[in-house]
Amino acid sequence: GGTVAGGLARTANAGASWTIEAATPAPQGSVRFASPMEGLSFGDEYQVTYDGGVVWKPLPSPGYIADLETSNGVIWALVRSCIQCGTLQLFQATLTNPTLRAVTAVKPVGNVDPAITLRGHSIVVTGGDDMWTSLNDGFSWSHPDNPCAGDSQAFAAWSEKGLAAECTPVRGVGSLFESIDAGGHWAN
């Protein structure tokens, strides 16, 4: 699913065609679906649906949700507690209990391109100079070096330990990095 012209749209053929869904109330912000029936809307507001997006229920939010991903029944969210705040805190919830709770083992991350990348049981949280990784669904965390060092950045995972990083300084040519040990070591 995704938002189209301020409303929710659905595709059943990999995006070849879309139908506009009548949602009550309409989802606010970005949308992520964990299954065909369970979805979340986030940004300024935080909402959940359990009926494929027909009805959305508002939920309490600890602030502006900059990024949200879900996998294995768990919700991960990067939250900015105020508009002027320069860092974001990682929060966690489950689909059965979607109330977000802070992950205190992960220190706040910087505001440059904050993102959550999931693959299997691995979680990668990045933003600014910061990077946190877990290989076991968030039960333990490591704090490897972010190869982008605060520059514009994008990360992708091709396996639970395989990561790619695209780093672009304000002035200059960007670089691509890869890691085969969940960010422990990087090769340009």
XYZ file of C-alpha atoms in Angstrom, residues 54-169:
116
model
C -10.411 0.614 6.015
C -10.407 1.898 9.621
C -7.413 3.619 11.278
C -7.117 3.932 15.055
C -5.012 6.797 16.477
C -2.263 5.830 18.923
C -0.205 7.904 21.373
C 3.090 9.039 19.887
C 6.219 10.176 21.741
C 6.877 12.774 18.997
C 7.367 13.112 15.253
C 8.115 9.666 13.756
C 10.777 10.196 11.077
C 11.102 6.531 10.054
C 9.237 3.334 10.897
C 9.784 -0.247 9.791
C 8.198 -3.517 10.846
C 9.332 -7.131 10.610
C 8.671 -10.364 12.492
C 5.730 -8.766 14.349
C 7.918 -5.976 15.788
C 7.660 -2.240 15.075
C 10.799 -0.069 15.086
C 10.508 3.736 14.976
C 12.946 6.666 14.989
C 11.290 9.516 16.876
C 12.175 13.192 17.170
C 10.700 14.497 20.442
C 10.507 18.099 19.178
C 10.682 19.883 15.824
C 13.994 21.592 16.682
C 15.602 18.459 18.183
C 18.874 17.455 16.553
C 18.709 13.771 17.516
C 16.246 10.913 17.275
C 15.540 8.084 19.719
C 14.794 4.490 18.716
C 11.449 3.113 19.900
C 9.983 -0.396 19.718
C 6.520 -1.964 19.906
C 4.701 -5.061 18.680
C 1.785 -5.342 16.296
C -0.337 -6.805 19.100
C 0.629 -3.909 21.442
C 1.665 -0.977 19.198
C 2.389 1.494 22.032
C 5.941 2.736 21.376
C 8.562 2.352 24.124
C 12.106 3.771 24.061
C 14.997 1.378 23.408
C 17.404 2.633 26.075
C 20.292 0.407 24.928
C 20.540 2.519 21.747
C 21.687 6.104 22.284
C 20.057 8.859 20.171
C 21.185 9.119 16.540
C 21.931 12.210 14.475
C 19.390 13.999 12.325
C 21.136 13.556 8.929
C 19.232 10.928 6.915
C 17.975 8.910 9.926
C 16.858 5.432 8.873
C 16.061 1.916 10.027
C 17.174 -0.990 7.817
C 15.834 -4.492 8.530
C 16.864 -7.872 7.104
C 15.903 -11.165 8.757
C 16.830 -10.812 12.428
C 19.176 -7.848 11.823
C 18.389 -4.225 12.631
C 20.550 -1.294 11.516
C 19.820 2.197 12.859
C 21.682 5.091 11.237
C 21.666 8.876 11.309
C 24.375 11.540 11.199
C 27.622 10.132 12.634
C 25.783 7.325 14.411
C 25.194 3.664 13.657
C 23.748 0.886 15.837
C 23.321 -2.762 14.834
C 21.650 -5.831 16.276
C 21.867 -9.328 14.817
C 19.304 -10.851 17.202
C 16.035 -8.892 16.887
C 17.212 -6.123 19.235
C 18.200 -8.257 22.232
C 21.779 -6.924 22.090
C 23.347 -3.985 20.244
C 26.755 -2.939 18.930
C 27.913 0.554 17.964
C 30.163 0.228 14.868
C 31.583 3.233 13.009
C 29.306 4.842 10.445
C 31.356 4.976 7.207
C 29.538 8.135 6.121
C 30.731 10.134 9.176
C 27.753 12.491 9.127
C 27.527 13.066 5.353
C 24.370 12.423 3.340
C 23.793 8.668 3.548
C 21.679 5.713 2.509
C 22.005 2.099 3.676
C 20.707 -1.202 2.297
C 21.062 -4.793 3.521
C 21.432 -7.772 1.202
C 21.727 -10.299 4.041
C 21.663 -10.281 7.837
C 25.344 -9.247 7.929
C 25.741 -7.762 4.439
C 25.371 -3.981 4.241
C 25.921 -1.345 1.589
C 26.372 2.345 2.363
C 26.179 5.267 -0.043
C 27.881 8.370 1.374
C 27.864 11.776 -0.314
C 29.697 14.751 1.184
